[in-house]
XYZ file of C-alpha atoms in Angstrom:
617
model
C 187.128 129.570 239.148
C 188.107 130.207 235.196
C 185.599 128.045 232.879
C 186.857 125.941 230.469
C 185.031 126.351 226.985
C 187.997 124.162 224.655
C 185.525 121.181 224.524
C 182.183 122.804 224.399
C 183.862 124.866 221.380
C 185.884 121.867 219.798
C 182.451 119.930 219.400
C 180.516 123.356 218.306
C 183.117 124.114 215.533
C 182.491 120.584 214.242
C 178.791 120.741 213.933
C 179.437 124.049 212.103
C 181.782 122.301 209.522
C 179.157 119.509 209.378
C 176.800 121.956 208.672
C 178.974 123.303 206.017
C 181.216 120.728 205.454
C 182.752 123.096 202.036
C 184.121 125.390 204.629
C 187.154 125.300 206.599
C 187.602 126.571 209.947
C 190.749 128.021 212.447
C 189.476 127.530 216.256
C 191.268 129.981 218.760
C 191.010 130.987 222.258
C 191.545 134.807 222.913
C 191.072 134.447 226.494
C 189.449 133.137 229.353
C 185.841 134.465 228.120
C 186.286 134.809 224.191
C 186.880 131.858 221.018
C 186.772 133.055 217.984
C 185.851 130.519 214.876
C 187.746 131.888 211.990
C 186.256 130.992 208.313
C 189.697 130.172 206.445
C 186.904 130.550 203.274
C 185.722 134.106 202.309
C 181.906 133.539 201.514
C 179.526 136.471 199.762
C 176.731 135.820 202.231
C 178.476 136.241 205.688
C 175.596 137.391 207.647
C 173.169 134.681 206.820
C 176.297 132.149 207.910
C 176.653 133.998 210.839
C 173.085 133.766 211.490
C 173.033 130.222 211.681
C 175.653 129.428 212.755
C 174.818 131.592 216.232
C 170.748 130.582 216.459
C 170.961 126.986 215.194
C 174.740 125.814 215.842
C 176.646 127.208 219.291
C 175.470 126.514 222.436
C 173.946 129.236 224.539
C 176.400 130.467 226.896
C 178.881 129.180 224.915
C 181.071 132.520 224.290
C 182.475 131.869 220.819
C 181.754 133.940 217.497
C 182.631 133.456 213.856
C 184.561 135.925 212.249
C 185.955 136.496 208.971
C 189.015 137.728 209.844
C 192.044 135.718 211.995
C 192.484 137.241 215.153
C 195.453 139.480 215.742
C 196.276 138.316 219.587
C 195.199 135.241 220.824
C 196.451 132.596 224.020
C 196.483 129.733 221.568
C 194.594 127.849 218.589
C 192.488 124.715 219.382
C 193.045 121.418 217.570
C 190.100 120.635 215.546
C 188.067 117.589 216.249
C 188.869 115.689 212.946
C 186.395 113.029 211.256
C 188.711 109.825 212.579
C 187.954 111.206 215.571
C 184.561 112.198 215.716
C 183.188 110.563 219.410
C 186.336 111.693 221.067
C 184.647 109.871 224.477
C 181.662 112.502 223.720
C 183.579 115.521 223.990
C 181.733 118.637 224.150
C 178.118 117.249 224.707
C 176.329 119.662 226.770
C 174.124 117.235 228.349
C 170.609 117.675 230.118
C 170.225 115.711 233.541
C 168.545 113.171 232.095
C 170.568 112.688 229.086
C 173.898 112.544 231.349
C 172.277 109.718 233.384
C 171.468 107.872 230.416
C 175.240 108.544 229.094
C 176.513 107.458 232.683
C 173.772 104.013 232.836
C 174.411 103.001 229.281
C 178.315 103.022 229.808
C 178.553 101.965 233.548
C 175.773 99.345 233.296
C 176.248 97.881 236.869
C 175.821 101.607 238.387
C 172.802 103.036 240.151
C 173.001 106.914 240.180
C 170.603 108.743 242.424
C 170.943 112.511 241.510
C 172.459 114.933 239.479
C 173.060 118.304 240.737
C 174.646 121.691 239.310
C 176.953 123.719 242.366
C 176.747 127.198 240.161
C 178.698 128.486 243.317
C 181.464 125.827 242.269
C 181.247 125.907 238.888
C 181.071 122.245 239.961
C 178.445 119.160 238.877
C 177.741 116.642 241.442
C 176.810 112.801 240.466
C 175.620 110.482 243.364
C 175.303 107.181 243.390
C 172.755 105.166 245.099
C 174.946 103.147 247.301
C 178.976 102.921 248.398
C 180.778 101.399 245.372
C 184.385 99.931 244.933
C 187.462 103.488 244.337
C 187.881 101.568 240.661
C 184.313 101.962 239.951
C 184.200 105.722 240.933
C 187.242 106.118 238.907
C 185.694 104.507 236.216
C 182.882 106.893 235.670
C 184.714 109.708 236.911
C 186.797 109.067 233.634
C 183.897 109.141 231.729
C 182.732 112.079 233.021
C 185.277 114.288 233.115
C 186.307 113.003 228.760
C 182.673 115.473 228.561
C 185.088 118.344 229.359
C 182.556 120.612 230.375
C 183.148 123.854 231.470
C 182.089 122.601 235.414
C 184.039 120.391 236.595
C 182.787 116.884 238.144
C 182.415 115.195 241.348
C 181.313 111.486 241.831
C 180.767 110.058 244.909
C 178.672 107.112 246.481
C 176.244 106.957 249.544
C 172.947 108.134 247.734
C 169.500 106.724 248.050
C 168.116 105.339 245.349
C 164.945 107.710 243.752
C 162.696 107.202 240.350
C 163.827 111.163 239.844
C 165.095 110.464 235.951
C 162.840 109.282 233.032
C 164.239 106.418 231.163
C 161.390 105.347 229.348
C 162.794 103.261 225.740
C 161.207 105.324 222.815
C 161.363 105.013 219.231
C 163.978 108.239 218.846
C 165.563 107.834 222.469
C 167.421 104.643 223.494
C 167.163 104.157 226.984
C 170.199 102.181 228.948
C 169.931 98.144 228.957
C 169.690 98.357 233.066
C 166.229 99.990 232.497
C 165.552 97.131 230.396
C 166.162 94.310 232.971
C 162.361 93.193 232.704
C 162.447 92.334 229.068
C 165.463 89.663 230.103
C 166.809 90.090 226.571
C 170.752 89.683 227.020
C 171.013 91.025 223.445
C 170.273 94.409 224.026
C 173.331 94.673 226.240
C 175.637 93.042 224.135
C 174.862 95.774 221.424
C 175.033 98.366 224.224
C 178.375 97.282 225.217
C 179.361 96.833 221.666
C 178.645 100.585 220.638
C 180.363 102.152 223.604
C 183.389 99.765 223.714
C 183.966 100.306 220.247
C 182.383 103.770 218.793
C 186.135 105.555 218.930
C 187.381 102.442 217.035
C 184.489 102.662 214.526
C 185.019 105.953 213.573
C 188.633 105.702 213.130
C 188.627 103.068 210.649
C 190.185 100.157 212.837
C 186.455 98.355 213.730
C 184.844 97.153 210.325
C 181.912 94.902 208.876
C 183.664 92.081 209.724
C 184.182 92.435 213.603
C 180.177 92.587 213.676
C 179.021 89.245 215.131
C 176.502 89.313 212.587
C 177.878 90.133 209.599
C 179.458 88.030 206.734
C 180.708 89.031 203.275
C 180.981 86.051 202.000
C 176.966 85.316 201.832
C 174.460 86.789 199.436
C 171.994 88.994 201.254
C 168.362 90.664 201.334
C 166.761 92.904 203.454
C 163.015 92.315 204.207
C 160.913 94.972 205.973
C 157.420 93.302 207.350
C 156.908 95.883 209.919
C 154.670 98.493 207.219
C 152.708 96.563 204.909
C 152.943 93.714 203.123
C 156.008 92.346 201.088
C 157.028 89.197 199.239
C 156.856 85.098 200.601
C 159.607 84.615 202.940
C 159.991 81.678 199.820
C 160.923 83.735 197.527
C 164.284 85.055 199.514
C 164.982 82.046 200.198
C 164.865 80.805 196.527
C 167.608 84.006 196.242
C 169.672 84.297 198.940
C 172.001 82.749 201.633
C 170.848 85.198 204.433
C 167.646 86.870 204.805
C 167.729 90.399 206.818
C 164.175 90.257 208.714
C 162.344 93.506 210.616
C 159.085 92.076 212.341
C 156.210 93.603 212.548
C 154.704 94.962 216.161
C 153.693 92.719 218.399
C 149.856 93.021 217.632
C 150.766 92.501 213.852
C 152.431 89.019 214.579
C 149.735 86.745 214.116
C 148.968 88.101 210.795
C 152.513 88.157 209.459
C 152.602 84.506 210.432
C 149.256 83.572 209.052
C 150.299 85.713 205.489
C 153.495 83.915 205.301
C 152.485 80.377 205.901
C 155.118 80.141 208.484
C 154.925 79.251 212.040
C 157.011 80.389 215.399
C 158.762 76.746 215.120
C 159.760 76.953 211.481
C 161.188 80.508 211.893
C 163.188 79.231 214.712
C 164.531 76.191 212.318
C 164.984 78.582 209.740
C 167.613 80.824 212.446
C 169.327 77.632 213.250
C 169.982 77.027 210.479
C 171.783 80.708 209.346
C 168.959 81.810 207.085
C 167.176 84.523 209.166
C 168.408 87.158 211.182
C 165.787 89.629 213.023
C 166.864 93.138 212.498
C 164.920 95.074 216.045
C 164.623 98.680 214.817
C 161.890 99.552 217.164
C 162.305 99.266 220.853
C 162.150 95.644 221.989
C 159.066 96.622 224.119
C 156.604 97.217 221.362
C 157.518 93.688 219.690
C 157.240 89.786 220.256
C 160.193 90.527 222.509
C 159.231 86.606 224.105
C 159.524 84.958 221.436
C 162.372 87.355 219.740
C 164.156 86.145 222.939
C 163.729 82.571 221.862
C 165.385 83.319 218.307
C 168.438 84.767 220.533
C 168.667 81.561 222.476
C 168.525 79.880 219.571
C 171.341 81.595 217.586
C 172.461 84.776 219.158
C 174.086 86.165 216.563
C 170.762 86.203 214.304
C 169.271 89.108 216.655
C 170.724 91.954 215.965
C 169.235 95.396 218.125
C 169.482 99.044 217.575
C 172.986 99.557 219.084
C 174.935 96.908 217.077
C 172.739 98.627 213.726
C 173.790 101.559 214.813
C 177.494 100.351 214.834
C 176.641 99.539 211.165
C 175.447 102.412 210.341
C 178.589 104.132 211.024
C 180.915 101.936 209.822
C 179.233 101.893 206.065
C 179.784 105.865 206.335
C 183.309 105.890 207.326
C 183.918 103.209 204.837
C 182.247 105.682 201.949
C 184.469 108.832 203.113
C 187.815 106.388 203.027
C 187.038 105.919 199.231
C 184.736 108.773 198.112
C 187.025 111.112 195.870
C 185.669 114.144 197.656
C 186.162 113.313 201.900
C 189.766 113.534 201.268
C 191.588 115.451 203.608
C 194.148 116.254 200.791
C 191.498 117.921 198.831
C 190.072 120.236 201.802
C 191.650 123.501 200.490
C 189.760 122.850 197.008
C 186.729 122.063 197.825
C 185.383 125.590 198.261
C 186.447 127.133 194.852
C 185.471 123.919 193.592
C 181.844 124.017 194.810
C 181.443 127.274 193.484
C 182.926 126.372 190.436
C 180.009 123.178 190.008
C 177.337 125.624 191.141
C 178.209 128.549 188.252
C 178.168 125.366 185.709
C 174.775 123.756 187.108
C 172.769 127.317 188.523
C 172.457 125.429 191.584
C 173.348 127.746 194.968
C 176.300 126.975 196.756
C 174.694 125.387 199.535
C 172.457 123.058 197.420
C 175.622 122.130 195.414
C 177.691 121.590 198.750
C 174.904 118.980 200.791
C 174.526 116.878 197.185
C 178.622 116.952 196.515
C 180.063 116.213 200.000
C 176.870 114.549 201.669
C 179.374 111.454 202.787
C 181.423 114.376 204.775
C 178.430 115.904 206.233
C 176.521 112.793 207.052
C 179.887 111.355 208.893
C 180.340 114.346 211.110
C 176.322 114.432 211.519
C 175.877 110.593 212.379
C 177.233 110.103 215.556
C 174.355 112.527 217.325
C 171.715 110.820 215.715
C 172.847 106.869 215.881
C 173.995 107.562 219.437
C 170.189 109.168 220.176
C 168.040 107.194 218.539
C 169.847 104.686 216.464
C 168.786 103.755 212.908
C 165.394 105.475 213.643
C 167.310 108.862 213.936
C 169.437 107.939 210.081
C 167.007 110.949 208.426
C 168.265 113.607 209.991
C 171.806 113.026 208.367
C 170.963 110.439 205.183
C 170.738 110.882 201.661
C 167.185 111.851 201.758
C 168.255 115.226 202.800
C 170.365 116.522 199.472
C 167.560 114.737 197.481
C 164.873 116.936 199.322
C 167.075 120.311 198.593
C 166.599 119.633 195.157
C 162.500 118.506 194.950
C 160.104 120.473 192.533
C 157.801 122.972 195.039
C 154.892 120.809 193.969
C 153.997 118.363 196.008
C 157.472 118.805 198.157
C 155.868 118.465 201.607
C 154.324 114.800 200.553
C 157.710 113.603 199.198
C 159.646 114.802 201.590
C 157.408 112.790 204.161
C 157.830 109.706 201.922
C 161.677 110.530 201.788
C 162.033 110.851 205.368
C 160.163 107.818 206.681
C 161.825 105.095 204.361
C 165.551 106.430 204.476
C 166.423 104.179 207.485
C 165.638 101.305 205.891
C 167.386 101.916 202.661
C 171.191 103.043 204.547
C 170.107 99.666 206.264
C 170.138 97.743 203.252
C 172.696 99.680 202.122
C 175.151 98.940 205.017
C 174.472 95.072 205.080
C 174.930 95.204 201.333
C 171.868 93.860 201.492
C 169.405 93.795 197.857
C 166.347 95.521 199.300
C 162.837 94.375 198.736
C 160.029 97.322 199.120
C 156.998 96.686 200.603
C 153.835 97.255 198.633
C 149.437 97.121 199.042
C 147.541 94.933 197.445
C 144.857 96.550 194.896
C 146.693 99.768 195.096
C 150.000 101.710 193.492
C 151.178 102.771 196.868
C 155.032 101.341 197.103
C 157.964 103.089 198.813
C 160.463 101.599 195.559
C 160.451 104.495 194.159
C 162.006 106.712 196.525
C 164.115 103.269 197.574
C 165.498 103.123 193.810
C 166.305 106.981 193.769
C 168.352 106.677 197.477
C 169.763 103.608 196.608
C 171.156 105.132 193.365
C 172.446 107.953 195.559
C 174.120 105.767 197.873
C 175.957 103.495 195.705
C 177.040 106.916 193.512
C 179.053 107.825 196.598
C 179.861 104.535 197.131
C 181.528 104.244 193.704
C 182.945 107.522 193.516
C 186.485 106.448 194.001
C 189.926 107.134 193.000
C 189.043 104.312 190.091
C 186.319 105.996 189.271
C 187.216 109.055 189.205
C 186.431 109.909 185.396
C 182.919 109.402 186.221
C 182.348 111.244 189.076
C 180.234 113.977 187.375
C 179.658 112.498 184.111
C 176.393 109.360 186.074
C 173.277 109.263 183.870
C 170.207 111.065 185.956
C 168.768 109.058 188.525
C 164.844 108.422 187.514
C 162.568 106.253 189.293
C 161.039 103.185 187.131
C 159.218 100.091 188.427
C 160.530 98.100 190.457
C 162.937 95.277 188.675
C 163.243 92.904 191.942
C 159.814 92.385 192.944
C 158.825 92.370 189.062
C 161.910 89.793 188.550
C 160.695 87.830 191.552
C 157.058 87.651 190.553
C 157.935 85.717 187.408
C 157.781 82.593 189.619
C 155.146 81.114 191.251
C 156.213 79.505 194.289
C 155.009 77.098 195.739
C 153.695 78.174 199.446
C 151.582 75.328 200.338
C 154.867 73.104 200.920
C 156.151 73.627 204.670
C 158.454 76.478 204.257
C 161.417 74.069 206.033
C 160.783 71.673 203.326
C 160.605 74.268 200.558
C 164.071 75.726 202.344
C 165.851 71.918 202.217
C 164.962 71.874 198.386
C 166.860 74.734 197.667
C 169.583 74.761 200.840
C 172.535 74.670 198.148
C 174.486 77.002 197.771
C 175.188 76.050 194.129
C 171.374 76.694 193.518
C 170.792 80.312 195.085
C 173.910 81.160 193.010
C 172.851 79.780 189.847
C 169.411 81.724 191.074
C 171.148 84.630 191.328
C 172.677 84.502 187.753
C 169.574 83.413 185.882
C 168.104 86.643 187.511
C 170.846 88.909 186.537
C 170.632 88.004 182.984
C 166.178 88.442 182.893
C 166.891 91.899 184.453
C 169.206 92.824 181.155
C 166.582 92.157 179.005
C 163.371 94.273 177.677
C 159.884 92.853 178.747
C 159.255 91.573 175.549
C 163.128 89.628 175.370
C 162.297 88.500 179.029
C 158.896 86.773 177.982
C 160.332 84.692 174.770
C 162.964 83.645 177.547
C 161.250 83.062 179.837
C 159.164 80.831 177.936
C 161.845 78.865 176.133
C 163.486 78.023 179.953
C 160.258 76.164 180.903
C 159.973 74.102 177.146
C 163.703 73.319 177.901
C 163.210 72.591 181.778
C 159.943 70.394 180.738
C 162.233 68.367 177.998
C 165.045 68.118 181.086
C 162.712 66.425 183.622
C 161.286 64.055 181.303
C 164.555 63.004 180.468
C 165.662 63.179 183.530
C 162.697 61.223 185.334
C 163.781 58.110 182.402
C 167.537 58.386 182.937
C 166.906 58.047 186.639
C 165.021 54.788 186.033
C 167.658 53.427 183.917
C 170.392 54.575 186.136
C 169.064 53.145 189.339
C 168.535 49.473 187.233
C 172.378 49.983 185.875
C 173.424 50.669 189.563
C 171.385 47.909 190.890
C 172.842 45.170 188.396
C 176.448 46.554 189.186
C 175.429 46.585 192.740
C 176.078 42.078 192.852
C 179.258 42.435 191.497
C 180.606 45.332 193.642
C 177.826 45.886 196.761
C 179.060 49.213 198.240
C 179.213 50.995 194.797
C 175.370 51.342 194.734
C 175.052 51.335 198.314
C 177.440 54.293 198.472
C 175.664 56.391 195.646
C 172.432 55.628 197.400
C 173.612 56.739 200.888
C 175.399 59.575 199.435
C 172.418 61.088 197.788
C 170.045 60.185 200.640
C 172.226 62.443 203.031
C 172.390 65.207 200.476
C 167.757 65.147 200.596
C 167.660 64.807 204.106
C 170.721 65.310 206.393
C 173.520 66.539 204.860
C 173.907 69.651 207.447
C 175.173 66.988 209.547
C 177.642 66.688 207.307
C 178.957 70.283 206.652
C 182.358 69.093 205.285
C 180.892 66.966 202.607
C 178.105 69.341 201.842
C 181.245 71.741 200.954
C 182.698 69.896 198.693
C 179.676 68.154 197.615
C 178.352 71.493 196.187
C 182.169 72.813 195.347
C 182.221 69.889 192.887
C 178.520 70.485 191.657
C 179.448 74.094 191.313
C 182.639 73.102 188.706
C 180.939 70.097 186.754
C 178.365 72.462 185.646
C 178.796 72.805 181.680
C 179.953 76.521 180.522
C 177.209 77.023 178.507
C 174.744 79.550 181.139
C 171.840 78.591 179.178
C 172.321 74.725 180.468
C 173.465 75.648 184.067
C 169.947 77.792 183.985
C 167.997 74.819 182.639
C 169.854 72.489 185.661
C 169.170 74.851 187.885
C 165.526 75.359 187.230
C 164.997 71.611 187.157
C 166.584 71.107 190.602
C 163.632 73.674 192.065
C 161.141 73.021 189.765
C 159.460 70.894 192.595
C 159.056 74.191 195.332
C 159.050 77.337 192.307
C 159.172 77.722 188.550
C 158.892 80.201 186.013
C 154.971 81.446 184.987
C 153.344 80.288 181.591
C 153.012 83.556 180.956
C 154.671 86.448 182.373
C 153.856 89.925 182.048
């Protein structure tokens, strides 16, 4: 029986180009027991390409080669594997036992497989299943099977006894199937399975986006909240900023604590998900955290649990998003890029290579991703994220410590990144140690190849250096002391409008423009002004309500109404979602022009739960 190597090769030639994604490649078959990859690219250093590309990229016993030259005689040349079609149902894989039963379990979730087996006579791979199951379902995974196109060919068939032969244990880097899950009982975890296999050839085409993620919405102002490190900032103070707040808990032994430090309890947290202001991000296996009482969030608002699968879905749309519109992932471009990179690395003195993984990281990371988010989900984003060109380029001092640092807070930032999320570093009390430093240089990274459009274009190489300085959210967010004595679902009903966070958000935007010493004088002529506003406002109120009152004999619903209406807006006016709308619509437009008196309003209205220091710093 002839072997058939097109898939095996297909998926090797596109780790190569991911590897070197400034090279193009020519795939051929010579003949039943030669490929040849042909560089289309003439590069100086041949042999160290060569190298690598036959002790870190091919398969063993996969019989292809690179060459230099395009082969004379051949049977036929392969289509490539293009980046719109990256999964291409797992093409190529050359799978271990246990990682094919995982493959099998995670897609076929009703399946039991008992063994695995390799006929060598055969050339032929045998998968049994515990028990007799229905033609459809054999066809089923015989489909998925056979998509592997491996160079044995497959054989399914039922009538197995079930053993405990395969380890499916759930580890931080290797995502086990849901089924070997079942004792958690958390239905989330295969919803997200079912959402990354039903939908990973759609996600990498383009045609599955942000928006088809049950827990996504680009309409609300976001943050992203890591608790699962060290510490990081009052729950209160997100809240104060932002519609939605992007949550990772700490392991289950650190719960207590993170409840106890926040001033929040398992009840409130739960209000807080009912009503749409938390979502739990699980980027750990479900097994080392509160997966109980994560459970009861899920019940209580599915869509604010989101676990590694669906993040991983994420993940990968935010990167094919970036190629779509970075300048340099077009297709049309692919027979410049080469002279161009050598071009950029004669003008800089940086090597090719360095030059290449910095330029076209968006490329490399796409064609990279799929290994690692399919692996070991977001835990597995520093083997392809932008931590990797920023470590080719670190000083030899100290290079093994920062690319540590680099490595281990990446995931988080393409996180934030993907939710479009404003990130909040965590940081230790009495010490320096923060991770916003290497957080401000990725994020800068990120949003440089986000940017790096067709609009944009003019810019591309002309960004200011990226340089780490303190870090302008926490610093911005410490200039009010919040009140965290008040129940955190009372603090959240005084500022539940959406009028507020925006207003929030603005006031914000304008302190971060200014110098420290410009942000201080403001800072302290908002609270004269906001201390002049309540006093008046505490005596027009007075008046107002006696006004009302007296009106109130001539005309009884007029005060009656105004009284109702701004007793629902205090304490119910969720039940009312439709007048809360417009309610806040109309606040939103009667605001004067002026910023400086929408500030003062604004700071008045949560002067009660937070307010600007005396003195800031």
């Amino acid at each position: 029986m002839i072997l058939d190597y097109d898939g095996w090769c297909r998926r090797i030639d596109l780790h190569f180009r991911a590897q070197f994604p400034h090279l193009n490649t020519r795939l051929f078959k010579i003949d039943n027991y030669e490929y040849q990859l042909f560089l289309v690219d003439s590069v100086d250093n041949f042999e160290k390409v060569s190298s690598i590309f036959d002790n870190k990229i091919k398969t063993l016993t996969a019989p292809i080669k690179l060459v230099m030259n395009i082969p004379q005689t051949y049977e036929y040349e392969i289509e490539k594997i293009v980046d719109d079609e990256i999964p291409s149902k797992f093409e190529g894989y050359p799978f271990t036992n246990n990682q094919l039963y995982n493959h099998i379990l995670s897609i076929h979730s009703d399946v039991k497989v008992s063994k695995i087996e390799a006929d060598h006579d055969n050339r032929l791979i045998v998968v049994e299943l515990s028990r007799s199951y229905d033609s459809a379902i054999i066809e089923s995974i015989e489909e998925t099977v056979n998509a592997l196109k491996s160079p044995y060919s497959f054989e399914v068939r039922g009538g197995g006894e079930l053993t405990s032969k395969f380890q499916t244990n759930d580890e931080v880097f290797n995502i086990a199937p849901s089924q070997s899950k079942s004792e958690l009982n958390c239905a989330f975890i295969e919803r997200d399975e079912s959402l990354w296999y039903e939908n990973v050839e759609q996600i990498y085409n383009g045609s599955y986006q942000k928006a088809d993620l049950y827990f996504y919405d680009p309409s609300k102002t976001v943050c992203f909240v890591n608790f699962s490190k060290f510490q990081n900032a009052n729950l209160r103070n997100h809240l104060l900023l932002y519609d939605v707040i992007y949550c990772v808990f700490p392991l289950v032994e650190e719960m207590s604590k993170f409840l106890e430090d926040q001033k929040i309890s398992r009840e409130e947290i739960l209000s807080l998900v009912r009503r749409g202001r938390l979502k739990i991000l699980n980027i750990q296996p479900e097994s080392r955290l509160d997966y109980g009482f994560i459970n009861e969030v899920f019940q209580e608002n599915p869509s604010s649990v989101v676990s590694r699968r669906a993040l991983s879905a994420l993940c990968a749309i935010d990167l094919v998003e970036m190629n779509q519109s970075y300048v340099l992932s077009d297709p049309e471009l692919d027979s410049y890029i080469y002279p161009l990179i050598q071009e950029i690395s004669s003008l800089t003195g940086r090597d090719v290579y360095t030059t290449s993984n910095f330029l076209l990281w968006p490329k490399q990371a796409l064609r990279k991703s799929l290994d690692s988010l399919n692996q070991s989900g977001p835990m597995g984003i520093a083997r392809y994220g932008v931590n990797n060109p920023i470590m080719d380029s670190l000083p030899v001092e100290n290079k093994e410590k920062l690319e540590f640092e680099f490595t281990v807070h990446s995931d988080q930032i393409h996180l934030s990144h993907a939710l479009n999320a404003t990130y909040f570093p965590f940081y230790i009390n009495g010490e320096k140690y923060s991770d916003h430093p290497y957080a401000l240089i990725m994020g800068n990274m990120l949003n440089f190849f986000k940017n790096s459009n067709y609009h944009n274009v003019s810019k591309l190489f002309d960004s200011d250096p990226i340089v780490p300085t303190r870090n302008l959210s926490l610093s911005l967010i410490s200039a009010f002391d919040i009140n965290d004595y008040i129940p955190i679902l009372e603090f959240e009903e005084e500022i539940s409008s959406t009028v507020v966070r925006k207003g929030m958000n603005s006031l914000f935007s304008e302190l971060n423009l200014l110098d420290n010493e410009e942000r201080c004088q403001r800072i302290s002529e908002y609270n004269t002004e906001v201390e002049k506003a309540l006093k008046n406002k505490n005596v027009s109120k007075h008046a107002l309500d006696l006004g009302e009152d007296a009106l109130g004999l001539f005309l009884p619903f007029l005060g009656t109404t105004k009284k109702l209406t701004a007793g629902i807006t205090k304490k119910s006016m969720r039940k009312y979602s439709t007048l809360q709308k417009v309610s806040e619509f109309i606040e939103d437009k009667s605001y004067a022009k002026c910023s400086e008196d929408r500030n003062i309003s604004i700071l008045s209205q949560v002067n009660r739960v937070a307010r600007l220091k005396r003195k800031f710093k």
